[in-house]
Amino acid sequence: MTKLELKNISKIFDIKGRRGKEPPLKVQALENICLRIEEREFVVLTGASGSGKSTLLRIVAGLEEQTKGQVLLDGRPADRLAPGQRNLSFVFQEYALYPQRTAFENMAFPLLNLGVKKERAREMVMETAGLLGIEYLLNRRPKQMSWGQRQRIALGRAVCRRPGILLLDEPLSGADEALRRELISVLKELHRNLDLTCLYVTHNQQEADALGDRILYLEEGKLA
């Protein structure tokens, strides 16, 4: 479990002109974002498309560098840490599984990358699969699964290593209404059973209301 604090996070993108001769256009994506998330808290960040939600999530993950401000994990500056050093996991909008690997191999891969021994990695995968009810999928490859099954595997891969923070970027945007309700229940169970600290991005108010301990609204790069 990890506390997250954002201090005055701003992000300005330099957009090059079409011909490459004009000076770059500066676009303010985020402006002075201050946010504190406590251990075990499930915070939902919502807002219109283009409001800066995904950019903020990528900055927390270390996939994007802020223009100014500071990211703190458990009170320590994390800005110089690579993504793999931040003790967090990211669930993307698309499941991003390795197509040539089975579900088991997809879930075990980040553990083995971290130096977890094979037998321990297997135990962690099986434990997580049990929590998600996906044991029957472990020998299948992504092309043999439905969209919802693939997203469950992606979620399992993210939580398998028991991250300090789980970041989720619109993970249910491809789901129909019935599947959305099902996966919301799965996420709530995972949050409760694993004591996860979560930052979840969505533009869907139903998801926000169902999942969030706290709901924040981002508008034109600012917290409203």
JSON list of C-alpha atoms in Angstrom, two decimals:
[
{"chain": "A", "resi": 1, "resn": "MET", "atom": "CA", "xyz": [0.00, 0.00, 0.00]},
{"chain": "A", "resi": 2, "resn": "THR", "atom": "CA", "xyz": [1.31, 3.43, -0.92]},
{"chain": "A", "resi": 3, "resn": "LYS", "atom": "CA", "xyz": [0.26, 7.03, -0.43]},
{"chain": "A", "resi": 4, "resn": "LEU", "atom": "CA", "xyz": [0.35, 9.29, -3.49]},
{"chain": "A", "resi": 5, "resn": "GLU", "atom": "CA", "xyz": [0.75, 13.04, -3.43]},
{"chain": "A", "resi": 6, "resn": "LEU", "atom": "CA", "xyz": [0.91, 15.41, -6.38]},
{"chain": "A", "resi": 7, "resn": "LYS", "atom": "CA", "xyz": [2.28, 18.89, -5.77]},
{"chain": "A", "resi": 8, "resn": "ASN", "atom": "CA", "xyz": [1.57, 21.61, -8.33]},
{"chain": "A", "resi": 9, "resn": "ILE", "atom": "CA", "xyz": [1.78, 19.30, -11.34]},
{"chain": "A", "resi": 10, "resn": "SER", "atom": "CA", "xyz": [1.71, 21.13, -14.66]},
{"chain": "A", "resi": 11, "resn": "LYS", "atom": "CA", "xyz": [2.28, 19.83, -18.17]},
{"chain": "A", "resi": 12, "resn": "ILE", "atom": "CA", "xyz": [2.85, 21.86, -21.32]},
{"chain": "A", "resi": 13, "resn": "PHE", "atom": "CA", "xyz": [3.14, 20.12, -24.67]},
{"chain": "A", "resi": 14, "resn": "ASP", "atom": "CA", "xyz": [5.09, 21.69, -27.55]},
{"chain": "A", "resi": 15, "resn": "ILE", "atom": "CA", "xyz": [3.14, 20.98, -30.74]},
{"chain": "A", "resi": 16, "resn": "LYS", "atom": "CA", "xyz": [5.25, 21.42, -33.89]},
{"chain": "A", "resi": 17, "resn": "GLY", "atom": "CA", "xyz": [3.84, 23.33, -36.85]},
{"chain": "A", "resi": 18, "resn": "ARG", "atom": "CA", "xyz": [2.79, 21.37, -39.91]},
{"chain": "A", "resi": 19, "resn": "ARG", "atom": "CA", "xyz": [5.74, 22.51, -42.00]},
{"chain": "A", "resi": 20, "resn": "GLY", "atom": "CA", "xyz": [8.21, 22.34, -39.15]},
{"chain": "A", "resi": 21, "resn": "LYS", "atom": "CA", "xyz": [9.16, 25.99, -39.66]},
{"chain": "A", "resi": 22, "resn": "GLU", "atom": "CA", "xyz": [6.69, 27.74, -37.39]},
{"chain": "A", "resi": 23, "resn": "PRO", "atom": "CA", "xyz": [7.57, 27.98, -33.69]},
{"chain": "A", "resi": 24, "resn": "PRO", "atom": "CA", "xyz": [5.99, 25.17, -31.68]},
{"chain": "A", "resi": 25, "resn": "LEU", "atom": "CA", "xyz": [2.55, 25.80, -30.24]},
{"chain": "A", "resi": 26, "resn": "LYS", "atom": "CA", "xyz": [2.48, 25.46, -26.46]},
{"chain": "A", "resi": 27, "resn": "VAL", "atom": "CA", "xyz": [-0.56, 23.60, -25.15]},
{"chain": "A", "resi": 28, "resn": "GLN", "atom": "CA", "xyz": [-1.28, 23.56, -21.42]},
{"chain": "A", "resi": 29, "resn": "ALA", "atom": "CA", "xyz": [-2.55, 20.05, -20.63]},
{"chain": "A", "resi": 30, "resn": "LEU", "atom": "CA", "xyz": [-2.40, 20.29, -16.82]},
{"chain": "A", "resi": 31, "resn": "GLU", "atom": "CA", "xyz": [-2.14, 23.28, -14.52]},
{"chain": "A", "resi": 32, "resn": "ASN", "atom": "CA", "xyz": [-1.07, 23.20, -10.86]},
{"chain": "A", "resi": 33, "resn": "ILE", "atom": "CA", "xyz": [-2.67, 19.88, -9.91]},
{"chain": "A", "resi": 34, "resn": "CYS", "atom": "CA", "xyz": [-2.51, 19.22, -6.17]},
{"chain": "A", "resi": 35, "resn": "LEU", "atom": "CA", "xyz": [-3.84, 15.89, -4.97]},
{"chain": "A", "resi": 36, "resn": "ARG", "atom": "CA", "xyz": [-3.32, 13.50, -2.05]},
{"chain": "A", "resi": 37, "resn": "ILE", "atom": "CA", "xyz": [-4.50, 9.88, -2.11]},
{"chain": "A", "resi": 38, "resn": "GLU", "atom": "CA", "xyz": [-4.33, 7.85, 1.09]},
{"chain": "A", "resi": 39, "resn": "GLU", "atom": "CA", "xyz": [-3.54, 4.17, 1.45]},
{"chain": "A", "resi": 40, "resn": "ARG", "atom": "CA", "xyz": [-6.41, 1.87, 0.39]},
{"chain": "A", "resi": 41, "resn": "GLU", "atom": "CA", "xyz": [-8.35, 4.80, -1.11]},
{"chain": "A", "resi": 42, "resn": "PHE", "atom": "CA", "xyz": [-10.13, 4.40, -4.45]},
{"chain": "A", "resi": 43, "resn": "VAL", "atom": "CA", "xyz": [-10.09, 7.77, -6.20]},
{"chain": "A", "resi": 44, "resn": "VAL", "atom": "CA", "xyz": [-11.87, 8.26, -9.51]},
{"chain": "A", "resi": 45, "resn": "LEU", "atom": "CA", "xyz": [-10.78, 11.04, -11.86]},
{"chain": "A", "resi": 46, "resn": "THR", "atom": "CA", "xyz": [-13.44, 12.02, -14.35]},
{"chain": "A", "resi": 47, "resn": "GLY", "atom": "CA", "xyz": [-13.94, 14.73, -16.95]},
{"chain": "A", "resi": 48, "resn": "ALA", "atom": "CA", "xyz": [-14.47, 15.28, -20.66]},
{"chain": "A", "resi": 49, "resn": "SER", "atom": "CA", "xyz": [-12.17, 13.85, -23.33]},
{"chain": "A", "resi": 50, "resn": "GLY", "atom": "CA", "xyz": [-9.06, 16.01, -23.62]},
{"chain": "A", "resi": 51, "resn": "SER", "atom": "CA", "xyz": [-9.27, 17.33, -20.07]},
{"chain": "A", "resi": 52, "resn": "GLY", "atom": "CA", "xyz": [-5.88, 15.85, -19.12]},
{"chain": "A", "resi": 53, "resn": "LYS", "atom": "CA", "xyz": [-6.96, 12.71, -17.23]},
{"chain": "A", "resi": 54, "resn": "SER", "atom": "CA", "xyz": [-4.74, 10.22, -19.04]},
{"chain": "A", "resi": 55, "resn": "THR", "atom": "CA", "xyz": [-1.81, 12.65, -19.08]},
{"chain": "A", "resi": 56, "resn": "LEU", "atom": "CA", "xyz": [-1.99, 12.93, -15.31]},
{"chain": "A", "resi": 57, "resn": "LEU", "atom": "CA", "xyz": [-2.08, 9.15, -14.94]},
{"chain": "A", "resi": 58, "resn": "ARG", "atom": "CA", "xyz": [0.95, 8.76, -17.20]},
{"chain": "A", "resi": 59, "resn": "ILE", "atom": "CA", "xyz": [2.88, 11.31, -15.13]},
{"chain": "A", "resi": 60, "resn": "VAL", "atom": "CA", "xyz": [2.14, 9.35, -11.95]},
{"chain": "A", "resi": 61, "resn": "ALA", "atom": "CA", "xyz": [3.32, 6.17, -13.71]},
{"chain": "A", "resi": 62, "resn": "GLY", "atom": "CA", "xyz": [6.52, 7.81, -14.94]},
{"chain": "A", "resi": 63, "resn": "LEU", "atom": "CA", "xyz": [5.53, 7.36, -18.59]},
{"chain": "A", "resi": 64, "resn": "GLU", "atom": "CA", "xyz": [5.32, 11.13, -19.10]},
{"chain": "A", "resi": 65, "resn": "GLU", "atom": "CA", "xyz": [7.46, 13.87, -17.54]},
{"chain": "A", "resi": 66, "resn": "GLN", "atom": "CA", "xyz": [5.71, 16.86, -16.01]},
{"chain": "A", "resi": 67, "resn": "THR", "atom": "CA", "xyz": [6.79, 20.37, -16.92]},
{"chain": "A", "resi": 68, "resn": "LYS", "atom": "CA", "xyz": [6.81, 21.35, -13.27]},
{"chain": "A", "resi": 69, "resn": "GLY", "atom": "CA", "xyz": [5.68, 20.01, -9.91]},
{"chain": "A", "resi": 70, "resn": "GLN", "atom": "CA", "xyz": [6.46, 16.90, -7.92]},
{"chain": "A", "resi": 71, "resn": "VAL", "atom": "CA", "xyz": [5.18, 13.33, -7.54]},
{"chain": "A", "resi": 72, "resn": "LEU", "atom": "CA", "xyz": [5.57, 11.88, -4.04]},
{"chain": "A", "resi": 73, "resn": "LEU", "atom": "CA", "xyz": [5.14, 8.21, -3.12]},
{"chain": "A", "resi": 74, "resn": "ASP", "atom": "CA", "xyz": [4.93, 7.61, 0.62]},
{"chain": "A", "resi": 75, "resn": "GLY", "atom": "CA", "xyz": [6.33, 11.11, 1.12]},
{"chain": "A", "resi": 76, "resn": "ARG", "atom": "CA", "xyz": [9.41, 10.53, -1.05]},
{"chain": "A", "resi": 77, "resn": "PRO", "atom": "CA", "xyz": [10.07, 12.27, -4.38]},
{"chain": "A", "resi": 78, "resn": "ALA", "atom": "CA", "xyz": [9.53, 9.82, -7.24]},
{"chain": "A", "resi": 79, "resn": "ASP", "atom": "CA", "xyz": [10.25, 12.04, -10.23]},
{"chain": "A", "resi": 80, "resn": "ARG", "atom": "CA", "xyz": [13.67, 10.50, -10.94]},
{"chain": "A", "resi": 81, "resn": "LEU", "atom": "CA", "xyz": [12.40, 6.94, -10.60]},
{"chain": "A", "resi": 82, "resn": "ALA", "atom": "CA", "xyz": [11.78, 4.87, -13.73]},
{"chain": "A", "resi": 83, "resn": "PRO", "atom": "CA", "xyz": [8.29, 3.36, -14.08]},
{"chain": "A", "resi": 84, "resn": "GLY", "atom": "CA", "xyz": [9.52, -0.02, -12.90]},
{"chain": "A", "resi": 85, "resn": "GLN", "atom": "CA", "xyz": [10.89, 1.50, -9.70]},
{"chain": "A", "resi": 86, "resn": "ARG", "atom": "CA", "xyz": [7.65, 3.16, -8.59]},
{"chain": "A", "resi": 87, "resn": "ASN", "atom": "CA", "xyz": [5.87, 0.09, -7.16]},
{"chain": "A", "resi": 88, "resn": "LEU", "atom": "CA", "xyz": [2.75, 0.62, -9.22]},
{"chain": "A", "resi": 89, "resn": "SER", "atom": "CA", "xyz": [0.86, -1.12, -12.01]},
{"chain": "A", "resi": 90, "resn": "PHE", "atom": "CA", "xyz": [-1.04, 0.31, -14.97]},
{"chain": "A", "resi": 91, "resn": "VAL", "atom": "CA", "xyz": [-4.18, -1.09, -16.60]},
{"chain": "A", "resi": 92, "resn": "PHE", "atom": "CA", "xyz": [-4.63, 0.47, -20.02]},
{"chain": "A", "resi": 93, "resn": "GLN", "atom": "CA", "xyz": [-7.78, 1.11, -22.03]},
{"chain": "A", "resi": 94, "resn": "GLU", "atom": "CA", "xyz": [-6.76, -1.73, -24.31]},
{"chain": "A", "resi": 95, "resn": "TYR", "atom": "CA", "xyz": [-5.66, -4.95, -22.66]},
{"chain": "A", "resi": 96, "resn": "ALA", "atom": "CA", "xyz": [-2.13, -4.91, -24.25]},
{"chain": "A", "resi": 97, "resn": "LEU", "atom": "CA", "xyz": [-1.43, -8.62, -23.82]},
{"chain": "A", "resi": 98, "resn": "TYR", "atom": "CA", "xyz": [1.35, -10.48, -25.62]},
{"chain": "A", "resi": 99, "resn": "PRO", "atom": "CA", "xyz": [-0.56, -12.35, -28.35]},
{"chain": "A", "resi": 100, "resn": "GLN", "atom": "CA", "xyz": [1.89, -15.26, -28.60]},
{"chain": "A", "resi": 101, "resn": "ARG", "atom": "CA", "xyz": [1.78, -16.00, -24.86]},
{"chain": "A", "resi": 102, "resn": "THR", "atom": "CA", "xyz": [-0.86, -17.79, -22.82]},
{"chain": "A", "resi": 103, "resn": "ALA", "atom": "CA", "xyz": [-2.80, -15.97, -20.12]},
{"chain": "A", "resi": 104, "resn": "PHE", "atom": "CA", "xyz": [-0.59, -17.62, -17.50]},
{"chain": "A", "resi": 105, "resn": "GLU", "atom": "CA", "xyz": [2.56, -16.47, -19.28]},
{"chain": "A", "resi": 106, "resn": "ASN", "atom": "CA", "xyz": [1.18, -12.93, -19.63]},
{"chain": "A", "resi": 107, "resn": "MET", "atom": "CA", "xyz": [0.47, -12.76, -15.91]},
{"chain": "A", "resi": 108, "resn": "ALA", "atom": "CA", "xyz": [3.78, -14.32, -14.86]},
{"chain": "A", "resi": 109, "resn": "PHE", "atom": "CA", "xyz": [5.96, -12.23, -17.18]},
{"chain": "A", "resi": 110, "resn": "PRO", "atom": "CA", "xyz": [6.22, -9.05, -15.02]},
{"chain": "A", "resi": 111, "resn": "LEU", "atom": "CA", "xyz": [6.91, -11.15, -11.93]},
{"chain": "A", "resi": 112, "resn": "LEU", "atom": "CA", "xyz": [9.77, -13.00, -13.61]},
{"chain": "A", "resi": 113, "resn": "ASN", "atom": "CA", "xyz": [11.06, -9.66, -14.89]},
{"chain": "A", "resi": 114, "resn": "LEU", "atom": "CA", "xyz": [11.25, -8.49, -11.28]},
{"chain": "A", "resi": 115, "resn": "GLY", "atom": "CA", "xyz": [13.35, -11.52, -10.37]},
{"chain": "A", "resi": 116, "resn": "VAL", "atom": "CA", "xyz": [10.61, -13.54, -8.66]},
{"chain": "A", "resi": 117, "resn": "LYS", "atom": "CA", "xyz": [11.48, -17.25, -8.71]},
{"chain": "A", "resi": 118, "resn": "LYS", "atom": "CA", "xyz": [9.40, -19.39, -11.07]},
{"chain": "A", "resi": 119, "resn": "GLU", "atom": "CA", "xyz": [7.65, -21.42, -8.37]},
{"chain": "A", "resi": 120, "resn": "ARG", "atom": "CA", "xyz": [6.72, -18.31, -6.39]},
{"chain": "A", "resi": 121, "resn": "ALA", "atom": "CA", "xyz": [5.55, -16.58, -9.57]},
{"chain": "A", "resi": 122, "resn": "ARG", "atom": "CA", "xyz": [3.32, -19.55, -10.31]},
{"chain": "A", "resi": 123, "resn": "GLU", "atom": "CA", "xyz": [1.82, -19.36, -6.80]},
{"chain": "A", "resi": 124, "resn": "MET", "atom": "CA", "xyz": [1.12, -15.64, -7.21]},
{"chain": "A", "resi": 125, "resn": "VAL", "atom": "CA", "xyz": [-0.50, -16.14, -10.62]},
{"chain": "A", "resi": 126, "resn": "MET", "atom": "CA", "xyz": [-2.71, -18.95, -9.35]},
{"chain": "A", "resi": 127, "resn": "GLU", "atom": "CA", "xyz": [-3.74, -16.96, -6.28]},
{"chain": "A", "resi": 128, "resn": "THR", "atom": "CA", "xyz": [-4.68, -13.95, -8.42]},
{"chain": "A", "resi": 129, "resn": "ALA", "atom": "CA", "xyz": [-6.48, -16.13, -10.98]},
{"chain": "A", "resi": 130, "resn": "GLY", "atom": "CA", "xyz": [-8.53, -17.58, -8.14]},
{"chain": "A", "resi": 131, "resn": "LEU", "atom": "CA", "xyz": [-9.54, -14.11, -6.96]},
{"chain": "A", "resi": 132, "resn": "LEU", "atom": "CA", "xyz": [-10.64, -13.20, -10.49]},
{"chain": "A", "resi": 133, "resn": "GLY", "atom": "CA", "xyz": [-12.22, -16.57, -11.34]},
{"chain": "A", "resi": 134, "resn": "ILE", "atom": "CA", "xyz": [-10.06, -16.96, -14.44]},
{"chain": "A", "resi": 135, "resn": "GLU", "atom": "CA", "xyz": [-8.25, -20.23, -13.74]},
{"chain": "A", "resi": 136, "resn": "TYR", "atom": "CA", "xyz": [-9.96, -21.81, -16.76]},
{"chain": "A", "resi": 137, "resn": "LEU", "atom": "CA", "xyz": [-8.39, -19.18, -19.06]},
{"chain": "A", "resi": 138, "resn": "LEU", "atom": "CA", "xyz": [-4.76, -19.62, -18.06]},
{"chain": "A", "resi": 139, "resn": "ASN", "atom": "CA", "xyz": [-3.81, -21.95, -20.94]},
{"chain": "A", "resi": 140, "resn": "ARG", "atom": "CA", "xyz": [-5.50, -19.84, -23.61]},
{"chain": "A", "resi": 141, "resn": "ARG", "atom": "CA", "xyz": [-3.92, -17.20, -25.80]},
{"chain": "A", "resi": 142, "resn": "PRO", "atom": "CA", "xyz": [-5.57, -13.79, -26.23]},
{"chain": "A", "resi": 143, "resn": "LYS", "atom": "CA", "xyz": [-7.10, -14.63, -29.63]},
{"chain": "A", "resi": 144, "resn": "GLN", "atom": "CA", "xyz": [-8.97, -17.50, -27.96]},
{"chain": "A", "resi": 145, "resn": "MET", "atom": "CA", "xyz": [-10.68, -15.19, -25.46]},
{"chain": "A", "resi": 146, "resn": "SER", "atom": "CA", "xyz": [-13.47, -12.60, -25.51]},
{"chain": "A", "resi": 147, "resn": "TRP", "atom": "CA", "xyz": [-12.74, -8.90, -24.91]},
{"chain": "A", "resi": 148, "resn": "GLY", "atom": "CA", "xyz": [-13.95, -9.17, -21.32]},
{"chain": "A", "resi": 149, "resn": "GLN", "atom": "CA", "xyz": [-11.80, -12.23, -20.65]},
{"chain": "A", "resi": 150, "resn": "ARG", "atom": "CA", "xyz": [-8.73, -10.50, -22.07]},
{"chain": "A", "resi": 151, "resn": "GLN", "atom": "CA", "xyz": [-9.34, -7.47, -19.88]},
{"chain": "A", "resi": 152, "resn": "ARG", "atom": "CA", "xyz": [-9.62, -9.71, -16.81]},
{"chain": "A", "resi": 153, "resn": "ILE", "atom": "CA", "xyz": [-6.24, -11.21, -17.68]},
{"chain": "A", "resi": 154, "resn": "ALA", "atom": "CA", "xyz": [-4.78, -7.70, -18.07]},
{"chain": "A", "resi": 155, "resn": "LEU", "atom": "CA", "xyz": [-6.21, -6.77, -14.68]},
{"chain": "A", "resi": 156, "resn": "GLY", "atom": "CA", "xyz": [-4.78, -9.96, -13.18]},
{"chain": "A", "resi": 157, "resn": "ARG", "atom": "CA", "xyz": [-1.37, -9.20, -14.64]},
{"chain": "A", "resi": 158, "resn": "ALA", "atom": "CA", "xyz": [-1.46, -5.73, -13.07]},
{"chain": "A", "resi": 159, "resn": "VAL", "atom": "CA", "xyz": [-2.37, -6.88, -9.55]},
{"chain": "A", "resi": 160, "resn": "CYS", "atom": "CA", "xyz": [-0.35, -10.11, -9.54]},
{"chain": "A", "resi": 161, "resn": "ARG", "atom": "CA", "xyz": [2.69, -8.35, -8.13]},
{"chain": "A", "resi": 162, "resn": "ARG", "atom": "CA", "xyz": [0.60, -6.60, -5.43]},
{"chain": "A", "resi": 163, "resn": "PRO", "atom": "CA", "xyz": [1.49, -3.04, -6.44]},
{"chain": "A", "resi": 164, "resn": "GLY", "atom": "CA", "xyz": [1.48, -0.15, -4.01]},
{"chain": "A", "resi": 165, "resn": "ILE", "atom": "CA", "xyz": [-0.79, 1.79, -6.39]},
{"chain": "A", "resi": 166, "resn": "LEU", "atom": "CA", "xyz": [-3.01, 0.55, -9.19]},
{"chain": "A", "resi": 167, "resn": "LEU", "atom": "CA", "xyz": [-3.57, 3.02, -12.06]},
{"chain": "A", "resi": 168, "resn": "LEU", "atom": "CA", "xyz": [-6.48, 2.35, -14.42]},
{"chain": "A", "resi": 169, "resn": "ASP", "atom": "CA", "xyz": [-7.07, 4.33, -17.62]},
{"chain": "A", "resi": 170, "resn": "GLU", "atom": "CA", "xyz": [-10.67, 3.78, -18.79]},
{"chain": "A", "resi": 171, "resn": "PRO", "atom": "CA", "xyz": [-10.34, -0.02, -18.59]},
{"chain": "A", "resi": 172, "resn": "LEU", "atom": "CA", "xyz": [-14.08, -0.62, -19.19]},
{"chain": "A", "resi": 173, "resn": "SER", "atom": "CA", "xyz": [-14.56, 1.67, -22.17]},
{"chain": "A", "resi": 174, "resn": "GLY", "atom": "CA", "xyz": [-14.90, -1.30, -24.54]},
{"chain": "A", "resi": 175, "resn": "ALA", "atom": "CA", "xyz": [-17.47, -3.12, -22.41]},
{"chain": "A", "resi": 176, "resn": "ASP", "atom": "CA", "xyz": [-21.21, -3.37, -23.01]},
{"chain": "A", "resi": 177, "resn": "GLU", "atom": "CA", "xyz": [-23.55, -2.56, -20.13]},
{"chain": "A", "resi": 178, "resn": "ALA", "atom": "CA", "xyz": [-23.80, -6.11, -18.75]},
{"chain": "A", "resi": 179, "resn": "LEU", "atom": "CA", "xyz": [-20.04, -6.66, -18.89]},
{"chain": "A", "resi": 180, "resn": "ARG", "atom": "CA", "xyz": [-19.42, -3.22, -17.38]},
{"chain": "A", "resi": 181, "resn": "ARG", "atom": "CA", "xyz": [-21.52, -4.11, -14.31]},
{"chain": "A", "resi": 182, "resn": "GLU", "atom": "CA", "xyz": [-19.72, -7.44, -14.00]},
{"chain": "A", "resi": 183, "resn": "LEU", "atom": "CA", "xyz": [-16.25, -5.90, -14.20]},
{"chain": "A", "resi": 184, "resn": "ILE", "atom": "CA", "xyz": [-17.18, -3.13, -11.75]},
{"chain": "A", "resi": 185, "resn": "SER", "atom": "CA", "xyz": [-18.01, -5.87, -9.23]},
{"chain": "A", "resi": 186, "resn": "VAL", "atom": "CA", "xyz": [-14.67, -7.55, -9.97]},
{"chain": "A", "resi": 187, "resn": "LEU", "atom": "CA", "xyz": [-12.79, -4.30, -9.37]},
{"chain": "A", "resi": 188, "resn": "LYS", "atom": "CA", "xyz": [-14.59, -3.65, -6.10]},
{"chain": "A", "resi": 189, "resn": "GLU", "atom": "CA", "xyz": [-13.75, -7.15, -4.88]},
{"chain": "A", "resi": 190, "resn": "LEU", "atom": "CA", "xyz": [-10.09, -6.76, -5.83]},
{"chain": "A", "resi": 191, "resn": "HIS", "atom": "CA", "xyz": [-9.87, -3.40, -4.09]},
{"chain": "A", "resi": 192, "resn": "ARG", "atom": "CA", "xyz": [-11.37, -4.84, -0.92]},
{"chain": "A", "resi": 193, "resn": "ASN", "atom": "CA", "xyz": [-9.47, -8.16, -0.90]},
{"chain": "A", "resi": 194, "resn": "LEU", "atom": "CA", "xyz": [-6.03, -6.77, -1.77]},
{"chain": "A", "resi": 195, "resn": "ASP", "atom": "CA", "xyz": [-6.23, -3.41, 0.09]},
{"chain": "A", "resi": 196, "resn": "LEU", "atom": "CA", "xyz": [-5.26, -1.62, -3.11]},
{"chain": "A", "resi": 197, "resn": "THR", "atom": "CA", "xyz": [-4.69, 2.10, -3.47]},
{"chain": "A", "resi": 198, "resn": "CYS", "atom": "CA", "xyz": [-6.35, 3.02, -6.79]},
{"chain": "A", "resi": 199, "resn": "LEU", "atom": "CA", "xyz": [-6.45, 5.99, -9.15]},
{"chain": "A", "resi": 200, "resn": "TYR", "atom": "CA", "xyz": [-9.06, 5.33, -11.83]},
{"chain": "A", "resi": 201, "resn": "VAL", "atom": "CA", "xyz": [-9.75, 7.45, -14.91]},
{"chain": "A", "resi": 202, "resn": "THR", "atom": "CA", "xyz": [-13.13, 7.40, -16.64]},
{"chain": "A", "resi": 203, "resn": "HIS", "atom": "CA", "xyz": [-15.66, 9.66, -18.33]},
{"chain": "A", "resi": 204, "resn": "ASN", "atom": "CA", "xyz": [-18.48, 7.28, -17.33]},
{"chain": "A", "resi": 205, "resn": "GLN", "atom": "CA", "xyz": [-20.45, 8.59, -14.36]},
{"chain": "A", "resi": 206, "resn": "GLN", "atom": "CA", "xyz": [-21.89, 5.16, -13.55]},
{"chain": "A", "resi": 207, "resn": "GLU", "atom": "CA", "xyz": [-18.40, 3.74, -13.09]},
{"chain": "A", "resi": 208, "resn": "ALA", "atom": "CA", "xyz": [-17.34, 6.73, -11.01]},
{"chain": "A", "resi": 209, "resn": "ASP", "atom": "CA", "xyz": [-20.34, 6.48, -8.67]},
{"chain": "A", "resi": 210, "resn": "ALA", "atom": "CA", "xyz": [-19.99, 2.70, -8.28]},
{"chain": "A", "resi": 211, "resn": "LEU", "atom": "CA", "xyz": [-16.25, 2.60, -7.60]},
{"chain": "A", "resi": 212, "resn": "GLY", "atom": "CA", "xyz": [-15.04, 5.84, -6.08]},
{"chain": "A", "resi": 213, "resn": "ASP", "atom": "CA", "xyz": [-14.44, 6.55, -2.42]},
{"chain": "A", "resi": 214, "resn": "ARG", "atom": "CA", "xyz": [-13.82, 10.02, -3.80]},
{"chain": "A", "resi": 215, "resn": "ILE", "atom": "CA", "xyz": [-14.65, 11.46, -7.23]},
{"chain": "A", "resi": 216, "resn": "LEU", "atom": "CA", "xyz": [-12.64, 14.34, -8.70]},
{"chain": "A", "resi": 217, "resn": "TYR", "atom": "CA", "xyz": [-13.47, 16.30, -11.84]},
{"chain": "A", "resi": 218, "resn": "LEU", "atom": "CA", "xyz": [-10.79, 17.54, -14.21]},
{"chain": "A", "resi": 219, "resn": "GLU", "atom": "CA", "xyz": [-11.74, 20.40, -16.52]},
{"chain": "A", "resi": 220, "resn": "GLU", "atom": "CA", "xyz": [-9.32, 21.86, -19.06]},
{"chain": "A", "resi": 221, "resn": "GLY", "atom": "CA", "xyz": [-6.32, 20.64, -17.08]},
{"chain": "A", "resi": 222, "resn": "LYS", "atom": "CA", "xyz": [-7.53, 21.89, -13.70]},
{"chain": "A", "resi": 223, "resn": "LEU", "atom": "CA", "xyz": [-9.22, 20.15, -10.79]},
{"chain": "A", "resi": 224, "resn": "ALA", "atom": "CA", "xyz": [-12.68, 21.70, -10.52]}
]
